Short mmCIF file of C-alpha atoms and ligand atoms in Angstrom, two decimals:
data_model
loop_
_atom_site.label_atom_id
_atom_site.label_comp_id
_atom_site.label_asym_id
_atom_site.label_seq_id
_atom_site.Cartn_x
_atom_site.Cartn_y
_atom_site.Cartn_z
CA UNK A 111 0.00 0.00 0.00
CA UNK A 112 1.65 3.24 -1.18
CA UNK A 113 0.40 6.16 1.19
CA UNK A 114 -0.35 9.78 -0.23
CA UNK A 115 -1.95 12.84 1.30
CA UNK A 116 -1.97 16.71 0.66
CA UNK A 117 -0.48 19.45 2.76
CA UNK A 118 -2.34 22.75 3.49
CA UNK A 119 -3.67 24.75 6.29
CA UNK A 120 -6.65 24.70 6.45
CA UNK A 121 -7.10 21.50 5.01
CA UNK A 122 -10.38 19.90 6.72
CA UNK A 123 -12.41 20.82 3.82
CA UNK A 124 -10.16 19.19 1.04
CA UNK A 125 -11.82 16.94 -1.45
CA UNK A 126 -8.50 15.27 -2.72
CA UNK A 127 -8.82 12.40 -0.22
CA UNK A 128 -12.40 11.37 -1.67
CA UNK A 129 -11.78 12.19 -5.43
CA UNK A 130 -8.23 9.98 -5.09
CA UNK A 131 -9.49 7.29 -3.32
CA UNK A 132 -12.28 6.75 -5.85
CA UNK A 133 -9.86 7.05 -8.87
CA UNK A 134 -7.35 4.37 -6.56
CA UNK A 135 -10.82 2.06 -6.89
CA UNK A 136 -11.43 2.56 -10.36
CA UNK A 137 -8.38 1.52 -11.66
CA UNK A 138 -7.12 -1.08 -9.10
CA UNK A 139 -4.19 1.15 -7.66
CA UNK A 140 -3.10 -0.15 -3.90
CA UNK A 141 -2.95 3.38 -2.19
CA UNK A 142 -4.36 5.61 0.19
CA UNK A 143 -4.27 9.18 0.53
CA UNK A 144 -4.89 11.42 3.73
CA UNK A 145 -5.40 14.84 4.95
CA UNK A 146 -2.37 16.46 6.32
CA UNK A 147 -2.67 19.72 8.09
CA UNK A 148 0.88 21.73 8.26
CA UNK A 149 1.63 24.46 10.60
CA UNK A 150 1.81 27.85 8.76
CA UNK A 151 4.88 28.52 10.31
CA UNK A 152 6.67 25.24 9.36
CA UNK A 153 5.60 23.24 6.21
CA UNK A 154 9.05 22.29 6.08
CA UNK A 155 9.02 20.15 8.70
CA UNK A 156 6.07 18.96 8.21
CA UNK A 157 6.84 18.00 4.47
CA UNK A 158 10.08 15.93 6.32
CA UNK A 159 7.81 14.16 8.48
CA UNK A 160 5.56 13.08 5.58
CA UNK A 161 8.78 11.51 3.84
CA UNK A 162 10.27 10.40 6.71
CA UNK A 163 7.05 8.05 7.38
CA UNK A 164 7.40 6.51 3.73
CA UNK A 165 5.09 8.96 1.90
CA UNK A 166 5.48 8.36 -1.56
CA UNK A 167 4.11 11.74 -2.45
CA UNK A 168 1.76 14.51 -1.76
CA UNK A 169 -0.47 17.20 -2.96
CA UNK A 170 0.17 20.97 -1.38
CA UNK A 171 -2.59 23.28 -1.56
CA UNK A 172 -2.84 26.63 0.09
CA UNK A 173 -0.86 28.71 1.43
CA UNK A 174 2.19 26.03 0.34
CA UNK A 175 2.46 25.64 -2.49
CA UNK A 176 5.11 28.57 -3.31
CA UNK A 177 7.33 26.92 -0.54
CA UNK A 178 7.03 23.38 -1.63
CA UNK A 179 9.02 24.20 -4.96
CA UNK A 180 11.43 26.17 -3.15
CA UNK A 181 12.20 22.94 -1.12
CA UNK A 182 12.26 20.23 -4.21
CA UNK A 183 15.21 19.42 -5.49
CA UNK A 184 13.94 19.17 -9.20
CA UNK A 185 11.08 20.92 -10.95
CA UNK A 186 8.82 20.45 -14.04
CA UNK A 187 8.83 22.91 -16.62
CA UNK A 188 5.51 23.94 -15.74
CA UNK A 189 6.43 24.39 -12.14
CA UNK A 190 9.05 26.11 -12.72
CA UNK A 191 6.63 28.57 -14.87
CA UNK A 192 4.23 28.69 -11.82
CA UNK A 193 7.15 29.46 -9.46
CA UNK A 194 4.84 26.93 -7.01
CA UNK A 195 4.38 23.06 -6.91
CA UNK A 196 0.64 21.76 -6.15
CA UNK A 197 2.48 17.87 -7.04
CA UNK A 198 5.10 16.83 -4.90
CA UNK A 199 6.78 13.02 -5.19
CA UNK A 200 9.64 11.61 -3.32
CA UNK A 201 12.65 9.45 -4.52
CA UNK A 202 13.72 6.51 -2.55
CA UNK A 203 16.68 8.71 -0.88
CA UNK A 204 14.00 11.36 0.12
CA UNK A 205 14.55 13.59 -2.96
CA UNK A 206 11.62 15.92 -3.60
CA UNK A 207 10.34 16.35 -7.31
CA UNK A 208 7.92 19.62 -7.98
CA UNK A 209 5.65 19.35 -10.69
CA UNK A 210 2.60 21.68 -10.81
CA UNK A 211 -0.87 19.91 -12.24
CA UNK A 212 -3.21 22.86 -12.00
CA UNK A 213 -2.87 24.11 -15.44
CA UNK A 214 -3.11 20.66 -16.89
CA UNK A 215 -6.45 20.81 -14.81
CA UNK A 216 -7.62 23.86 -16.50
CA UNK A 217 -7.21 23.41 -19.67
CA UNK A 218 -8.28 19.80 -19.94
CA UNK A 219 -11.47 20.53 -17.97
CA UNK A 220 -12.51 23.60 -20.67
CA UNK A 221 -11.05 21.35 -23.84
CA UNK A 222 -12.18 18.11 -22.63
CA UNK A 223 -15.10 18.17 -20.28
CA UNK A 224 -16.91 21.76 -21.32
CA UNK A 225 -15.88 20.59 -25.17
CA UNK A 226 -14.32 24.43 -25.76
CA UNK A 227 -11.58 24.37 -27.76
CA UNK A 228 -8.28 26.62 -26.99
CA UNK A 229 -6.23 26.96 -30.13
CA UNK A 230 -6.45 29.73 -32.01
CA UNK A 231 -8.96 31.52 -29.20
CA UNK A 232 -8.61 34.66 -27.23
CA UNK A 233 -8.39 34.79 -23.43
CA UNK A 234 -8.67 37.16 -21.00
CA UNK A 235 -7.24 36.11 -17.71
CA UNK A 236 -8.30 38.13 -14.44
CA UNK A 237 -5.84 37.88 -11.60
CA UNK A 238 -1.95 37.67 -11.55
CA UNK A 239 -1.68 35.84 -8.44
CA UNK A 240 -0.78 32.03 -6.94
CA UNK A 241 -3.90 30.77 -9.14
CA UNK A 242 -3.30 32.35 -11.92
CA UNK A 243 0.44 31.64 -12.52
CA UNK A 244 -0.13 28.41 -11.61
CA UNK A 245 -2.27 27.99 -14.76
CA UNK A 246 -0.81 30.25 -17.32
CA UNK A 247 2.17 28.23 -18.57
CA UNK A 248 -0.33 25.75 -19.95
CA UNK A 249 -2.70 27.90 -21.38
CA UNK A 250 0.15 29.08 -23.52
CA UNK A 251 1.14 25.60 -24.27
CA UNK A 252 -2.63 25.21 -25.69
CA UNK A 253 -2.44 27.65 -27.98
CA UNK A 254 -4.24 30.70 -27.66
CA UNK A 255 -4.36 34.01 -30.61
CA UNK A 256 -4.04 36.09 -27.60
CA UNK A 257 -3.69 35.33 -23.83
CA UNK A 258 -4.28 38.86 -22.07
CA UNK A 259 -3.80 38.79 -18.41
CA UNK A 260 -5.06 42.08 -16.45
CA UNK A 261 -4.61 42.49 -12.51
CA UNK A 262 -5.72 44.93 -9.49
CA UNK A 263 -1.76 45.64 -9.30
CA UNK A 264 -0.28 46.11 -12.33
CA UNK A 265 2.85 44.97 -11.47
CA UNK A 266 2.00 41.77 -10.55
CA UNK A 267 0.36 41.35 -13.79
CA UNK A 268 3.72 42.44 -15.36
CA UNK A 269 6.28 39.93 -13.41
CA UNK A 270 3.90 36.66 -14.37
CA UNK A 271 3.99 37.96 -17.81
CA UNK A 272 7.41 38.36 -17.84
CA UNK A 273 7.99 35.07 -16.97
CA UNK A 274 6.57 33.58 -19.75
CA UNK A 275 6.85 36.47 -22.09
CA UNK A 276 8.90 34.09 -24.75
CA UNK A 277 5.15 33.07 -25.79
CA UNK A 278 4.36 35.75 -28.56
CA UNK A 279 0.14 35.82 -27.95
CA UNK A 280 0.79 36.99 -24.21
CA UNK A 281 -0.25 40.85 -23.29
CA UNK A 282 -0.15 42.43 -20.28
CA UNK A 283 -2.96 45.14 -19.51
CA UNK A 284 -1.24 47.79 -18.01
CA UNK A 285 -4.59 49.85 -16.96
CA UNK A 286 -6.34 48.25 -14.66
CA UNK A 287 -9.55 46.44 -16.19
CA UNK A 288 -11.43 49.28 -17.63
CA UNK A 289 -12.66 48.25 -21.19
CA UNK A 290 -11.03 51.98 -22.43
CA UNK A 291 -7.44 50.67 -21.39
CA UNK A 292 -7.99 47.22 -24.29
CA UNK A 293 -9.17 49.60 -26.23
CA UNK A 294 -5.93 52.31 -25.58
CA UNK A 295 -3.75 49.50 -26.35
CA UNK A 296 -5.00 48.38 -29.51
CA UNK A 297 -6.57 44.92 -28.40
CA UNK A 298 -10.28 43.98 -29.62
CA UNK A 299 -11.60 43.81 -26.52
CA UNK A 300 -13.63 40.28 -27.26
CA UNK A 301 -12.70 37.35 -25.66
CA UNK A 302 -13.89 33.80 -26.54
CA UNK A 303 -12.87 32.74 -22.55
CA UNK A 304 -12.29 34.75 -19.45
CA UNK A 305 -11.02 33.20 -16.74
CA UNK A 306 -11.39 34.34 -12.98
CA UNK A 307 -8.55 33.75 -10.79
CA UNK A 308 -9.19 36.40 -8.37
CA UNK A 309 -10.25 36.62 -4.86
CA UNK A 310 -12.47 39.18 -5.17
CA UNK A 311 -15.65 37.40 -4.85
CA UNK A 312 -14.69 35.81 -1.30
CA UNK A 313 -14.60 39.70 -0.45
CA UNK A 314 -17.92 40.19 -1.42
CA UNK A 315 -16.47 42.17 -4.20
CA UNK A 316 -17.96 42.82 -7.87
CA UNK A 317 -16.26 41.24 -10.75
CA UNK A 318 -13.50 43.64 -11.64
CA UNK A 319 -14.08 43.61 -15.31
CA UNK A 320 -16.44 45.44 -18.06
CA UNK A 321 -18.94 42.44 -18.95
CA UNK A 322 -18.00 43.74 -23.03
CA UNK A 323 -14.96 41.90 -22.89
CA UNK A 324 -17.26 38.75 -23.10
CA UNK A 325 -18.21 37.57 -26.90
CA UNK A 326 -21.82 36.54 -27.00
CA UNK A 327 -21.43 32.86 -25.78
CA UNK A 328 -18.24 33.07 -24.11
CA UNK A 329 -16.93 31.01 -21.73
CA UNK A 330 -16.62 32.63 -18.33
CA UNK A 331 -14.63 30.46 -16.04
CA UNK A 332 -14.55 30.53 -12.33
CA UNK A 333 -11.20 29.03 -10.67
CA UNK A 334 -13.62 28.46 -7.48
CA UNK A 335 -16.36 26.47 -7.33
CA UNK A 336 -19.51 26.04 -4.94
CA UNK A 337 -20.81 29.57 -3.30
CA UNK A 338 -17.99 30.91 -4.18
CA UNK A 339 -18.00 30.99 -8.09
CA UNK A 340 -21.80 32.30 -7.86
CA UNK A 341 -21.40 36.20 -7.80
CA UNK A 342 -19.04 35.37 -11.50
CA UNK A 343 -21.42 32.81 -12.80
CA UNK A 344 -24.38 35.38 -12.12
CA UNK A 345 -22.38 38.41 -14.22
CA UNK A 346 -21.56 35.50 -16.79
CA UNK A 347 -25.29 34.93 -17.33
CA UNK A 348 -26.55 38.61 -17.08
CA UNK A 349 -24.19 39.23 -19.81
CA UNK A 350 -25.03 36.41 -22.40
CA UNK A 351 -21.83 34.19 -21.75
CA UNK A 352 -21.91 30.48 -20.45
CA UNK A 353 -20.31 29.82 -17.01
CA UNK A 354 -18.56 27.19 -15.78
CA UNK A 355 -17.18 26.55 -12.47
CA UNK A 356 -13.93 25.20 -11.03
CA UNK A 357 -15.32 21.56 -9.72
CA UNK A 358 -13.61 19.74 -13.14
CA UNK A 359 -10.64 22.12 -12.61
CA UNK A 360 -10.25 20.67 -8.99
CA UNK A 361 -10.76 16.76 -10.61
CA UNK A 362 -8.97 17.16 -13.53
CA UNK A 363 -5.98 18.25 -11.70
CA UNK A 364 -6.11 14.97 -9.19
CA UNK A 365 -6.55 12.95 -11.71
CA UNK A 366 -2.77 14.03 -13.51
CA UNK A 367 -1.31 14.42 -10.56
CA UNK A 368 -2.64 10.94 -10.03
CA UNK A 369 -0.94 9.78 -13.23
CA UNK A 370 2.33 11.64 -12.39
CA UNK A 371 2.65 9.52 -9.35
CA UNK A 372 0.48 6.05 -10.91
CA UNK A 373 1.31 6.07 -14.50
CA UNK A 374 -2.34 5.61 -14.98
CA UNK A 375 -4.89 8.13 -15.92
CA UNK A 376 -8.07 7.75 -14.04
CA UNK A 377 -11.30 7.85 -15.64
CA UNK A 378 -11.89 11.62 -14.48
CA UNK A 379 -15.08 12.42 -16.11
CA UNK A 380 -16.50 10.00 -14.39
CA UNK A 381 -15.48 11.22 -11.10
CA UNK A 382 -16.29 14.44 -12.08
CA UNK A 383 -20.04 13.65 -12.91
CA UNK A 384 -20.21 11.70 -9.41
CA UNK A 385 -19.23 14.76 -7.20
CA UNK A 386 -21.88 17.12 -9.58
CA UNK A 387 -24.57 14.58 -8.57
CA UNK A 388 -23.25 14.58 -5.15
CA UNK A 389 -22.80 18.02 -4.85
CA UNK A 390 -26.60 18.96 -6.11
P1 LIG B 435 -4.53 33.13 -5.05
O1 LIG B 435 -3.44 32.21 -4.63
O2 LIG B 435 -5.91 32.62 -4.77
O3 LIG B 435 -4.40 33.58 -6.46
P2 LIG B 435 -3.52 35.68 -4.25
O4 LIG B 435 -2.15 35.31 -4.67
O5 LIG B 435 -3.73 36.47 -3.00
O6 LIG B 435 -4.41 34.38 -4.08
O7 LIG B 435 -4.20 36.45 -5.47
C1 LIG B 435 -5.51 36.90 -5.42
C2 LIG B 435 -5.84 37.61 -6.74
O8 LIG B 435 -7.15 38.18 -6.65
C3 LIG B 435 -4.91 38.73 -7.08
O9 LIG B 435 -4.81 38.83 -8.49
C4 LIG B 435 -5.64 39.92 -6.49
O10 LIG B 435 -5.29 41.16 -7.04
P3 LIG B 435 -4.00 41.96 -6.48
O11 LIG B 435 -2.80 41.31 -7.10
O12 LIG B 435 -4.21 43.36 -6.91
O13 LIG B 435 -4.04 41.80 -4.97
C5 LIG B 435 -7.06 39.58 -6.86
N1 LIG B 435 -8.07 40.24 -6.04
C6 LIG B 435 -8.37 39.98 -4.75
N2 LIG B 435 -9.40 40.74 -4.34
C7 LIG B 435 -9.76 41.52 -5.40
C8 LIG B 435 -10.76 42.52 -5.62
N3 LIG B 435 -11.62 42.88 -4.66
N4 LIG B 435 -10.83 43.08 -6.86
C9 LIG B 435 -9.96 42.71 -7.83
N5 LIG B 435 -9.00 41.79 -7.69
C10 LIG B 435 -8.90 41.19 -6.49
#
């Protein structure tokens, strides 16, 4: 029995341990996985412990998952994009291997599961922090006209981009989300898919975007899920787009982190229809 768990704080309310222990069923895979809560103050120790008690690897989810790549030894290529590891597994000598799975999440939940194709489209990402550099990499990698990414603090809009700024359809919005600033910089301010990966609605704030960058029909898609994608999918529907929330996000990205560590992909749309029906 090979033992896995994810690291975060709080972690009570985690759904990894259900969605992996039904994918370990479904395909026959001897393993468990657990909750692991980690003292904010020292993940690092608590990451050591995990290893030292013959974890094989883990999940890290808030607020860790900057400091688990720090710690790993090696890194993915879309880790090292992210700059933060949600996939952690361990070599026999205790080395620590980042790989980051939420991107892979993203973009196979809209291609796959909501049957919207990437290439070729234009995206409008809201946010430039943990969640969105986490996914941006791969969003690239899909194949986008134009990926623009616009952010509360510019700057933090501008580092991400930098980071992957050898991908020629990413912009950065240097105004802050007005529809005027697109406009200023020459971009057709219709996108095919926004994505929100901000925090603004656990604030109680409005979405902090001009509903005309939606095409008619757009996809509007909400990192969160549950209560907390409702305030975006309400805008999203007021405003003649389709929304879609982050529950196949959260599933898809088990399910490769599953196959980093298994070498077998789990049937995730099945999973994925399970926790909708459970969920409703
Ligand atoms: P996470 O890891 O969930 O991405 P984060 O790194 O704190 O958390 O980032 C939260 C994102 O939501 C940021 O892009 C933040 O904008 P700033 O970079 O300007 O802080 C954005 N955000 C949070 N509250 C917001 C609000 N009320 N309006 C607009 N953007 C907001």
């Amino acid at each position: 029995m090979d033992h896995y768990g994810v690291l975060g704080n709080p972690v009570e309310h985690s759904k990894s341990p259900a969605i992996h222990a039904r994918f370990a069923e479904l395909t026959g895979q001897a393993m468990d996985y657990c909750k692991l809560l980690a003292p904010l103050d020292n993940f690092a120790q608590a990451l050591q412990q995990w290893i030292d008690s013959g974890g094989r690897g883990c999940n890290v989810t808030v607020p860790f998952k900057f400091e688990a790549f720090q710690l790993a030894g090696t890194a993915s290529e879309r880790a090292t994009l992210a700059q933060a590891a949600n996939t952690l597994s361990f070599g026999d000598a205790g080395q620590i291997a980042a790989d980051n799975t939420d991107g892979a999440g993203l973009v196979r939940d809209i291609q796959l599961n909501a049957g919207v194709s990437l290439a070729g489209r234009d995206i409008l990402m809201l946010g430039a922090g943990g969640a969105a550099a986490g996914v941006l990499g791969p969003l690239l990698m899909a194949g986008p006209r134009r990926l623009v990414v616009t952010n509360r603090t510019h700057a933090k809009a501008l580092d991400l981009v930098a980071r992957h700024a050898k991908h020629p359809s990413l912009h950065a919005m240097l105004q802050k989300t007005e529809l005027l600033a697109l406009e200023q910089q020459g971009l057709q301010a219709n996108f095919d898919v926004v994505i929100n990966a901000t925090a603004s609605s656990l604030s109680g704030g409005a979405v902090p975007v001009d509903p005309r960058v939606l095409k008619p029909g757009a996809l509007a898609y909400d990192m969160m899920y549950g209560a907390a994608a409702k305030a975006f999918s309400d805008w999203a529907l007021a405003h003649g787009a389709v929304p879609r929330d982050g529950l196949g996000m959260l599933v898809e990205q088990a399910a490769e982190s599953f196959a980093v560590w298994r070498g077998v992909r789990p049937p995730s749309a099945q999973v994925l229809q399970e926790m909708r029906e459970a969920l409703a």
